[in-house]
Amino acid sequence: IIELTDVFKRYRVGEQEIVALNGINLSIDQGEYAAIIGPSGSGKSTLMHLLGCLDTPTSGRVLIQGNDVSTADANRLSEMRNSHIGFVFQSFNLLPKLSVLQNVELPMIYAGVSSRERRERALASIERVGLADRAGNTPLQLSGGQMQRVAIARALVNSPRIIFADEPTGNLDSKTGAAILALFRELSQQGSTIVLVTHDDKIAAQTPRRIEIKDGRIVQDFFNPDA
Amino acid sequence: IIELTDVFKRYRVGEQEIVALNGINLSIDQGEYAAIIGPSGSGKSTLMHLLGCLDTPTSGRVLIQGNDVSTADANRLSEMRNSHIGFVFQSFNLLPKLSVLQNVELPMIYAGVSSRERRERALASIERVGLADRAGNTPLQLSGGQMQRVAIARALVNSPRIIFADEPTGNLDSKTGAAILALFRELSQQGSTIVLVTHDDKIAAQTPRRIEIKDGRIVQDFFNPDA
Ligand SMILES: Nc1ncnc2c1ncn2[C@@H]1O[C@H](COP(=O)(O)OP(=O)(O)OP(=O)(O)O)[C@@H](O)[C@H]1O
Ligand SMILES: Nc1ncnc2c1ncn2[C@@H]1O[C@H](COP(=O)(O)OP(=O)(O)OP(=O)(O)O)[C@@H](O)[C@H]1O
Ligand SMILES: [Mg+2]
Ligand SMILES: [Mg+2]
């Protein structure tokens, strides 16, 4: 369902060239549940942005559900995202002036869902992450972990077939974090394809597949027999 | 050096009243190194903001180095902060249009330090967190963990006597995180007072003192014999 071939991502900053992804080859099948682990600055978020159709590679090929998005323009990328993909950002990317409810409804507006149905599904998603009583607040009235959970609720509200989560439990205590991981496992069992980024080995040990990245290269990629 | 007596923090949001801090009594001596741990939404950041003179309580008393800041105005709070305190925010609060170097120099501008000395000390601080080669980049050109390290460099650049760090390793892999904690331990041994918030038990187990908060109350507060 996802296929990266010889993918490079380079940033030029004045004199400097940063090679964020240094020759990535990666295949993820429908229904898989994989964790990407690696040190700070190793290329995890950059890789996720390519997988999530938020950016294109400097060179190489990116196929998502058979569609070649390697050189897609902003509209095409946005189309791909809205129809197939849920993305949880490392920095949440909530709209500060909108309420929790409005933030979570956003993906459905793009999808042309009726306002009654939007409200119902948004509230259900917000409930699922344990924040039903905060639906009327704005992000600035929430704690870091509460914002993270709203970002998760928003990513899941369209029941996307593919979910990308960039450090979804980084701001959560172990109990709340475990609840979120249980939610992902449930979605995986229901057939969604899930790729999550973590810097926490304990979390990477729980997913069926473990992909390790270092300095923009995949250095390990195996299936956890016990996960 | 820090004394909180019967401290409450309440937020009114329309009909709703959120009690973020529900009767906090806390004393921290000069040179102590303490971790505050607790679930998401339990009041950790709110408590840190009061300790760090970024906010005042709804009721109760806050003494910092003998100064009563419970009802201080913005200027007084800002004075306290710039002279004594280094604060690492859970959401970094870097200025996106400024370079890493400029971000780290900021506290010294308020302190009236000469531009040559500012540059030297900022570069030293940036080097300490392993980002010497990124001093010219802006935050948006950095990874989550790199931004977190810049926020730490900025908090330390004035060699503050008191350091508050709100989840300083949340975005860091274990190796980089351990290096940052080693840095804090070193500063503690040199006499700084350090309070860090974490949701990670392993980290709270490493500091001499462990303060547990739940629903805005301190439920546990003891010294780690093995730390
Ligand atoms: N827009 C950009 N311009 C320049 N360099 C960039 C840009 N975005 C990312 N980088 C660099 O690319 C490298 C990989 O970044 P990335 O965000 O993918 O790392 P990461 O593995 O997610 O790190 P973390 O665990 O800290 O979040 C880093 O060195 C980063 O500084
Ligand atoms: N400006 C605000 N208005 C309303 N409620 C607020 C405001 N700031 C914080 N709160 C609420 O106060 C409670 C404590 O928030 P706080 O940020 O201190 O939690 P925290 O322990 O730091 O959580 P986390 O681990 O998720 O960062 C939360 O329920 C939060 O929603
Ligand atoms: Mg990242
Ligand atoms: Mg917090």
Coordinates of C-alpha atoms and ligand atoms in Angstrom, one line a residue:
Chain A
I1 CA 0.0 0.0 0.0
I2 CA 3.0 2.2 0.6
E3 CA 6.2 2.0 -1.4
L4 CA 9.3 4.2 -1.2
T5 CA 12.2 3.6 -3.7
D6 CA 15.6 5.3 -3.5
V7 CA 14.1 8.3 -1.7
F8 CA 16.3 11.2 -0.8
K9 CA 15.3 14.5 1.0
R10 CA 17.9 17.2 1.0
Y11 CA 17.5 20.7 2.5
R12 CA 19.8 23.5 1.4
V13 CA 20.3 26.2 4.0
G14 CA 22.7 28.8 2.6
E15 CA 26.0 27.1 2.3
Q16 CA 24.8 24.1 4.3
E17 CA 23.2 21.0 2.8
I18 CA 21.3 18.8 5.2
V19 CA 20.5 15.3 4.0
A20 CA 17.5 14.3 6.0
L21 CA 16.7 11.1 4.1
N22 CA 19.7 9.3 2.5
G23 CA 18.4 6.6 0.3
I24 CA 15.2 5.1 1.8
N25 CA 13.7 1.9 0.4
L26 CA 10.6 0.9 2.3
S27 CA 7.4 -1.2 1.6
I28 CA 4.4 -1.3 3.9
D29 CA 1.5 -3.6 3.2
Q30 CA -2.2 -2.9 3.8
G31 CA -3.1 -3.6 7.4
E32 CA 0.4 -3.5 8.7
Y33 CA 1.2 -1.9 12.1
A34 CA 4.8 -0.5 12.2
A35 CA 6.8 1.7 14.5
I36 CA 9.7 3.8 13.2
I37 CA 12.3 4.4 15.9
G38 CA 15.5 6.4 15.8
P39 CA 17.5 9.2 17.4
S40 CA 16.5 12.9 17.5
G41 CA 17.3 14.3 14.0
S42 CA 17.5 11.0 12.3
G43 CA 14.8 11.7 9.7
K44 CA 11.6 10.2 11.3
S45 CA 9.3 13.2 10.8
T46 CA 10.7 13.9 7.4
L47 CA 9.9 10.3 6.4
M48 CA 6.4 10.6 7.9
H49 CA 5.7 13.7 6.0
L50 CA 6.6 12.0 2.7
L51 CA 4.5 8.9 3.6
G52 CA 1.6 11.2 4.7
C53 CA 1.6 13.1 1.4
L54 CA 2.6 16.3 3.1
D55 CA 5.8 16.7 1.1
T56 CA 7.6 15.3 -1.9
P57 CA 11.1 13.8 -2.0
T58 CA 14.1 15.5 -3.6
S59 CA 14.5 12.3 -5.6
G60 CA 13.2 8.8 -5.6
R61 CA 9.7 7.4 -5.9
V62 CA 6.7 7.4 -3.5
L63 CA 3.7 5.2 -4.3
I64 CA 0.6 5.4 -2.0
Q65 CA -2.1 2.9 -2.8
G66 CA -0.7 2.6 -6.3
N67 CA -0.6 6.3 -6.9
D68 CA 2.8 7.9 -7.7
V69 CA 2.9 11.0 -5.5
S70 CA 6.6 11.6 -5.9
T71 CA 6.1 14.8 -8.0
A72 CA 2.5 15.5 -7.0
D73 CA 1.5 19.2 -6.7
A74 CA -0.1 20.6 -3.6
N75 CA -3.7 19.9 -4.8
R76 CA -3.0 16.3 -5.6
L77 CA -1.2 15.7 -2.3
S78 CA -4.1 17.3 -0.4
E79 CA -6.6 15.1 -2.3
M80 CA -4.6 12.0 -1.3
R81 CA -4.5 13.1 2.3
N82 CA -8.2 14.0 2.7
S83 CA -9.4 10.7 1.2
H84 CA -7.1 8.2 2.7
I85 CA -4.9 9.4 5.5
G86 CA -5.0 10.5 9.1
F87 CA -2.0 12.3 10.4
V88 CA -1.0 13.1 14.0
F89 CA 1.7 15.8 14.0
Q90 CA 4.6 15.9 16.4
S91 CA 3.6 19.5 17.2
F92 CA -0.1 18.8 17.1
N93 CA -0.9 21.7 14.6
L94 CA -4.3 22.5 16.2
L95 CA -5.9 25.8 15.3
P96 CA -5.7 27.9 18.5
K97 CA -8.8 30.0 17.8
L98 CA -11.1 27.0 17.2
S99 CA -12.6 24.9 19.9
V100 CA -11.6 21.3 20.4
L101 CA -14.9 20.3 18.6
Q102 CA -14.2 22.6 15.6
N103 CA -10.6 21.4 15.3
V104 CA -11.8 17.7 15.2
E105 CA -14.6 18.5 12.7
L106 CA -12.1 20.1 10.3
P107 CA -11.2 17.0 8.2
M108 CA -14.9 16.3 7.7
I109 CA -15.6 19.8 6.3
Y110 CA -13.0 19.1 3.6
A111 CA -14.8 15.7 3.0
G112 CA -18.2 17.5 2.6
V113 CA -19.9 15.8 5.5
S114 CA -23.2 17.3 6.8
S115 CA -22.9 19.5 9.9
R116 CA -25.1 17.2 12.0
E117 CA -23.0 14.1 11.2
R118 CA -19.8 16.1 11.6
R119 CA -20.8 17.1 15.2
E120 CA -21.8 13.5 16.1
R121 CA -18.6 11.9 14.8
A122 CA -16.4 14.6 16.2
L123 CA -17.9 14.2 19.7
A124 CA -17.5 10.4 19.4
S125 CA -13.9 10.8 18.5
I126 CA -13.2 13.3 21.3
E127 CA -14.9 10.9 23.7
R128 CA -12.7 8.1 22.6
V129 CA -9.6 10.0 23.7
G130 CA -11.2 10.9 27.1
L131 CA -11.9 14.6 26.5
A132 CA -15.7 14.7 26.2
D133 CA -15.9 17.4 28.9
R134 CA -13.4 19.7 27.1
A135 CA -15.0 19.8 23.7
G136 CA -15.8 23.5 24.1
N137 CA -12.4 24.7 25.1
T138 CA -9.7 26.0 22.8
P139 CA -6.2 24.4 22.6
L140 CA -4.6 27.1 24.8
Q141 CA -6.9 26.1 27.6
L142 CA -5.6 22.5 27.5
S143 CA -2.5 20.8 28.8
G144 CA 0.2 19.5 26.5
G145 CA -1.1 15.9 26.7
Q146 CA -4.7 17.0 26.2
M147 CA -3.7 18.8 23.0
Q148 CA -2.0 15.7 21.8
R149 CA -5.1 13.7 22.4
V150 CA -7.2 16.2 20.4
A151 CA -4.7 15.9 17.6
I152 CA -5.3 12.1 17.7
A153 CA -9.0 12.5 17.8
R154 CA -8.9 14.8 14.7
A155 CA -6.6 12.3 12.8
L156 CA -9.1 9.5 13.4
V157 CA -12.4 11.2 12.8
N158 CA -12.6 10.3 9.1
S159 CA -11.9 6.6 9.8
P160 CA -8.9 6.8 7.5
R161 CA -7.5 3.6 6.1
I162 CA -3.9 4.7 6.8
I163 CA -2.9 6.4 10.0
F164 CA 0.5 8.2 10.5
A165 CA 1.2 9.2 14.1
D166 CA 4.4 11.2 14.9
E167 CA 5.2 10.6 18.6
P168 CA 1.5 10.2 19.6
T169 CA 2.3 9.5 23.3
G170 CA 5.3 11.8 23.9
N171 CA 3.4 14.1 26.2
L172 CA 1.3 11.4 27.9
D173 CA 1.8 9.7 31.2
S174 CA 2.1 5.9 30.9
K175 CA -1.6 5.2 31.7
T176 CA -3.0 7.6 29.2
G177 CA -0.3 6.6 26.7
A178 CA -1.2 2.9 27.1
A179 CA -4.9 3.8 26.4
I180 CA -3.9 5.5 23.1
L181 CA -1.7 2.6 22.0
A182 CA -4.6 0.2 22.8
L183 CA -6.8 2.4 20.6
F184 CA -4.3 2.1 17.7
R185 CA -4.0 -1.7 18.2
E186 CA -7.8 -1.9 18.0
L187 CA -7.8 0.1 14.8
S188 CA -5.1 -2.1 13.4
Q189 CA -7.1 -5.2 14.2
Q190 CA -10.0 -3.5 12.3
G191 CA -7.8 -3.4 9.2
S192 CA -6.3 0.1 9.3
T193 CA -2.6 0.5 8.3
I194 CA -0.7 2.3 11.0
V195 CA 2.7 3.8 11.1
L196 CA 3.8 5.4 14.3
V197 CA 7.0 7.2 15.1
T198 CA 8.5 6.9 18.6
H199 CA 11.8 7.4 20.4
D200 CA 10.6 5.0 23.1
D201 CA 11.9 1.4 22.7
K202 CA 9.1 0.0 24.9
I203 CA 6.5 1.3 22.4
A204 CA 8.5 0.1 19.4
A205 CA 8.6 -3.4 21.0
Q206 CA 4.8 -3.5 21.1
T207 CA 4.1 -3.1 17.3
P208 CA 4.3 -6.1 15.0
R209 CA 7.0 -4.4 12.8
R210 CA 10.0 -2.3 14.0
I211 CA 11.8 0.0 11.5
E212 CA 15.0 1.6 12.8
I213 CA 16.3 4.8 11.2
K214 CA 19.7 6.5 11.7
D215 CA 21.1 9.5 9.9
G216 CA 18.4 9.3 7.2
R217 CA 19.0 5.6 6.5
I218 CA 17.0 2.5 7.5
V219 CA 19.4 0.4 9.5
Q220 CA 17.1 -2.3 10.8
D221 CA 13.6 -3.5 9.7
F222 CA 12.1 -6.6 11.3
F223 CA 9.0 -8.2 12.7
N224 CA 8.6 -8.5 16.5
P225 CA 7.7 -12.1 17.1
D226 CA 6.3 -11.3 20.6
A227 CA 4.4 -8.1 19.7
Chain B
I1 CA 14.3 29.2 48.3
I2 CA 10.8 28.4 46.9
E3 CA 7.8 28.2 49.2
L4 CA 4.1 27.7 48.1
T5 CA 1.4 27.9 50.8
D6 CA -2.2 26.9 50.2
V7 CA -1.9 27.7 46.5
F8 CA -5.0 27.4 44.2
K9 CA -5.3 28.1 40.5
R10 CA -8.7 28.1 39.0
Y11 CA -9.8 28.8 35.4
R12 CA -13.3 29.9 34.5
V13 CA -14.3 29.0 31.0
G14 CA -17.9 30.1 30.5
E15 CA -20.0 27.9 32.8
Q16 CA -17.1 25.6 33.5
E17 CA -14.6 26.0 36.4
I18 CA -11.4 24.1 36.1
V19 CA -9.4 23.7 39.3
A20 CA -5.8 23.2 38.0
L21 CA -4.1 23.5 41.4
N22 CA -6.2 22.4 44.4
G23 CA -4.3 23.5 47.6
I24 CA -0.6 23.1 47.0
N25 CA 1.9 23.3 49.9
L26 CA 5.5 22.9 48.7
S27 CA 8.9 23.9 49.9
I28 CA 12.1 23.6 47.9
D29 CA 15.5 24.4 49.3
Q30 CA 18.4 26.0 47.6
G31 CA 20.4 23.4 45.7
E32 CA 17.7 20.8 45.6
Y33 CA 17.1 18.7 42.5
A34 CA 13.4 17.5 42.3
A35 CA 11.2 15.9 39.7
I36 CA 7.4 16.5 39.5
I37 CA 5.5 13.6 38.1
G38 CA 1.8 13.1 37.4
P39 CA -0.8 12.2 34.8
S40 CA -1.6 14.4 31.8
G41 CA -3.7 17.3 33.0
S42 CA -2.8 16.9 36.7
G43 CA -1.4 20.4 37.1
K44 CA 2.3 20.0 36.4
S45 CA 2.8 22.9 33.9
T46 CA 0.5 25.2 35.9
L47 CA 2.6 24.5 39.0
M48 CA 5.8 25.2 37.0
H49 CA 4.4 28.5 35.7
L50 CA 3.8 29.7 39.2
L51 CA 7.2 28.5 40.4
G52 CA 8.8 30.2 37.4
C53 CA 7.1 33.5 38.0
L54 CA 5.2 33.3 34.7
D55 CA 1.8 33.5 36.4
T56 CA 0.2 34.2 39.8
P57 CA -2.1 31.9 41.9
T58 CA -5.8 32.5 42.2
S59 CA -5.2 32.3 46.0
G60 CA -2.4 31.3 48.3
R61 CA 1.2 32.5 48.7
V62 CA 4.3 32.1 46.5
L63 CA 7.7 33.0 47.9
I64 CA 10.7 32.9 45.6
Q65 CA 14.1 33.6 47.4
G66 CA 12.1 35.4 50.1
N67 CA 10.2 37.6 47.6
D68 CA 6.4 37.3 47.8
V69 CA 5.3 37.1 44.2
S70 CA 1.8 36.0 44.8
T71 CA 0.3 39.2 43.6
A72 CA 3.2 40.5 41.6
D73 CA 2.4 42.5 38.5
A74 CA 3.9 41.6 35.1
N75 CA 7.0 43.8 35.4
R76 CA 7.9 42.4 38.9
L77 CA 7.4 38.8 37.6
S78 CA 9.6 39.6 34.6
E79 CA 12.3 41.1 36.8
M80 CA 12.3 37.9 39.0
R81 CA 12.5 35.7 36.0
N82 CA 15.3 37.5 34.2
S83 CA 17.6 37.7 37.2
H84 CA 17.2 34.3 38.8
I85 CA 15.3 31.8 36.6
G86 CA 15.8 29.6 33.6
F87 CA 12.7 28.1 32.1
V88 CA 12.3 25.3 29.6
F89 CA 8.8 25.3 28.2
Q90 CA 6.9 22.1 27.3
S91 CA 6.2 23.7 23.9
F92 CA 9.6 25.3 23.6
N93 CA 8.4 28.8 22.8
L94 CA 11.2 29.6 20.3
L95 CA 10.8 32.6 18.1
P96 CA 10.4 31.1 14.6
K97 CA 11.9 34.1 12.7
L98 CA 15.1 34.2 14.7
S99 CA 18.1 31.9 14.3
V100 CA 19.0 29.4 16.9
L101 CA 21.9 31.7 18.0
Q102 CA 19.5 34.7 18.3
N103 CA 17.0 32.7 20.2
V104 CA 19.6 31.6 22.7
E105 CA 21.0 35.2 23.0
L106 CA 17.6 36.5 24.0
P107 CA 17.8 36.2 27.8
M108 CA 21.1 38.1 27.7
I109 CA 19.7 41.0 25.8
Y110 CA 17.2 41.6 28.7
A111 CA 20.1 41.3 31.1
G112 CA 22.1 44.0 29.2
V113 CA 25.1 41.7 28.3
S114 CA 27.5 43.0 25.6
S115 CA 27.0 41.7 22.1
R116 CA 30.4 40.0 21.9
E117 CA 29.9 38.2 25.3
R118 CA 26.3 37.3 24.2
R119 CA 27.6 35.6 21.1
E120 CA 30.3 33.7 23.0
R121 CA 28.1 32.5 25.8
A122 CA 25.2 31.6 23.4
L123 CA 27.6 29.5 21.2
A124 CA 28.9 27.8 24.3
S125 CA 25.4 26.9 25.4
I126 CA 24.4 25.7 22.0
E127 CA 27.5 23.5 21.8
R128 CA 26.7 22.0 25.2
V129 CA 23.4 20.6 23.8
G130 CA 25.2 19.3 20.7
L131 CA 23.9 21.7 18.1
A132 CA 26.9 23.8 17.3
D133 CA 26.5 23.2 13.6
R134 CA 22.9 24.4 13.5
A135 CA 23.4 27.8 15.2
G136 CA 22.5 29.6 12.0
N137 CA 19.2 27.7 11.3
T138 CA 15.7 28.8 12.3
P139 CA 13.5 26.6 14.5
L140 CA 11.4 25.5 11.5
Q141 CA 14.5 24.0 10.0
L142 CA 15.0 21.8 13.1
S143 CA 13.5 18.5 14.3
G144 CA 11.3 18.4 17.4
G145 CA 14.1 17.2 19.6
Q146 CA 16.6 19.7 18.2
M147 CA 14.1 22.5 19.0
Q148 CA 13.8 21.1 22.5
R149 CA 17.6 21.2 22.9
V150 CA 17.7 24.9 21.8
A151 CA 15.0 25.7 24.4
I152 CA 17.3 24.1 27.0
A153 CA 20.4 26.0 25.7
R154 CA 18.4 29.3 26.0
A155 CA 17.2 28.5 29.6
L156 CA 20.8 27.9 30.7
V157 CA 22.6 30.7 29.0
N158 CA 22.3 33.1 31.9
S159 CA 23.6 30.5 34.4
P160 CA 20.4 30.9 36.4
R161 CA 20.4 29.8 40.0
I162 CA 17.0 28.2 39.6
I163 CA 16.1 26.0 36.6
F164 CA 12.6 24.9 35.8
A165 CA 12.3 22.4 32.9
D166 CA 8.9 21.2 31.8
E167 CA 9.3 17.8 30.1
P168 CA 12.9 18.6 28.9
T169 CA 13.4 15.1 27.3
G170 CA 9.9 14.4 25.9
N171 CA 11.1 14.6 22.3
L172 CA 14.5 13.1 22.7
D173 CA 15.7 9.5 22.2
S174 CA 17.1 7.8 25.2
K175 CA 20.8 8.6 24.4
T176 CA 20.2 12.3 23.8
G177 CA 17.8 12.4 26.8
A178 CA 20.4 10.9 29.0
A179 CA 23.0 13.5 27.9
I180 CA 20.5 16.3 28.9
L181 CA 19.8 14.7 32.3
A182 CA 23.6 14.4 32.9
L183 CA 23.9 18.1 32.1
F184 CA 21.2 18.9 34.7
R185 CA 22.8 16.6 37.3
E186 CA 26.1 18.5 36.7
L187 CA 24.4 21.9 37.2
S188 CA 22.8 20.5 40.3
Q189 CA 26.2 19.5 41.6
Q190 CA 27.4 23.0 40.9
G191 CA 24.7 24.3 43.2
S192 CA 21.8 25.2 40.9
T193 CA 18.3 24.5 42.2
I194 CA 16.5 22.3 39.6
V195 CA 12.9 21.4 39.2
L196 CA 11.9 19.3 36.3
V197 CA 8.5 17.9 35.2
T198 CA 8.3 14.5 33.6
H199 CA 5.7 11.9 32.9
D200 CA 8.5 9.3 32.8
D201 CA 9.0 7.3 36.0
K202 CA 12.5 6.3 35.0
I203 CA 13.5 10.0 35.0
A204 CA 11.7 10.8 38.3
A205 CA 13.6 7.8 39.8
Q206 CA 16.9 9.5 39.0
T207 CA 16.4 12.8 40.9
P208 CA 17.1 13.1 44.6
R209 CA 13.5 14.2 45.3
R210 CA 10.3 13.0 43.7
I211 CA 7.0 15.0 44.0
E212 CA 3.9 13.3 42.7
I213 CA 0.8 15.4 41.7
K214 CA -2.7 14.2 40.8
D215 CA -5.8 16.3 40.1
G216 CA -4.0 19.5 41.3
R217 CA -2.9 18.0 44.6
I218 CA 0.5 16.8 45.8
V219 CA -0.1 13.1 46.7
Q220 CA 3.4 12.1 47.4
D221 CA 6.7 13.9 48.1
F222 CA 9.8 11.9 49.2
F223 CA 13.5 11.6 48.7
N224 CA 14.9 8.8 46.5
P225 CA 17.5 7.1 48.6
D226 CA 19.2 5.5 45.5
A227 CA 19.1 8.5 43.2
Ligands
LIG1 N1 13.0 22.6 6.6 C1 14.2 22.1 7.0 N2 15.4 22.8 6.6 C2 16.6 22.3 7.0 N3 16.8 21.2 7.7 C3 15.7 20.5 8.0 C4 14.4 20.9 7.7 N4 13.5 20.0 8.3 C5 14.3 19.0 8.9 N5 15.6 19.3 8.8 C6 16.7 18.5 9.3 O1 16.5 17.2 8.8 C7 17.0 16.3 9.8 C8 15.8 15.3 10.1 O2 14.8 16.0 10.7 P1 13.5 15.2 11.3 O3 12.5 16.2 11.8 O4 13.0 14.3 10.2 O5 14.1 14.4 12.5 P2 13.4 13.5 13.6 O6 14.0 12.1 13.5 O7 11.9 13.6 13.4 O8 13.9 14.1 14.9 P3 13.1 14.3 16.3 O9 13.1 12.9 17.0 O10 14.0 15.2 17.1 O11 11.7 14.8 16.1 C9 17.3 17.1 11.0 O12 18.7 17.3 11.1 C10 16.6 18.5 10.8 O13 17.4 19.5 11.4
LIG2 N1 -5.8 28.7 30.4 C1 -6.5 27.6 30.9 N2 -7.9 27.7 30.9 C2 -8.6 26.6 31.3 N3 -8.1 25.5 31.7 C3 -6.7 25.4 31.8 C4 -5.9 26.4 31.3 N4 -4.6 26.0 31.4 C5 -4.6 24.8 31.9 N5 -5.9 24.4 32.1 C6 -6.3 23.1 32.7 O1 -5.7 22.9 33.9 C7 -5.4 21.5 34.1 C8 -3.9 21.3 34.3 O2 -3.2 21.7 33.2 P1 -1.6 21.5 33.1 O3 -1.1 22.1 31.9 O4 -1.0 22.1 34.4 O5 -1.5 20.0 33.2 P2 -0.1 19.1 33.0 O6 0.0 18.2 34.2 O7 1.0 19.9 32.6 O8 -0.5 18.1 31.8 P3 0.4 17.5 30.6 O9 1.2 16.4 31.3 O10 -0.6 17.0 29.7 O11 1.3 18.6 30.1 C9 -5.8 20.8 32.8 O12 -7.1 20.2 33.0 C10 -5.9 21.9 31.8 O13 -6.9 21.7 30.8
MG3 MG 10.4 14.3 14.7
MG4 MG 2.3 20.0 30.9

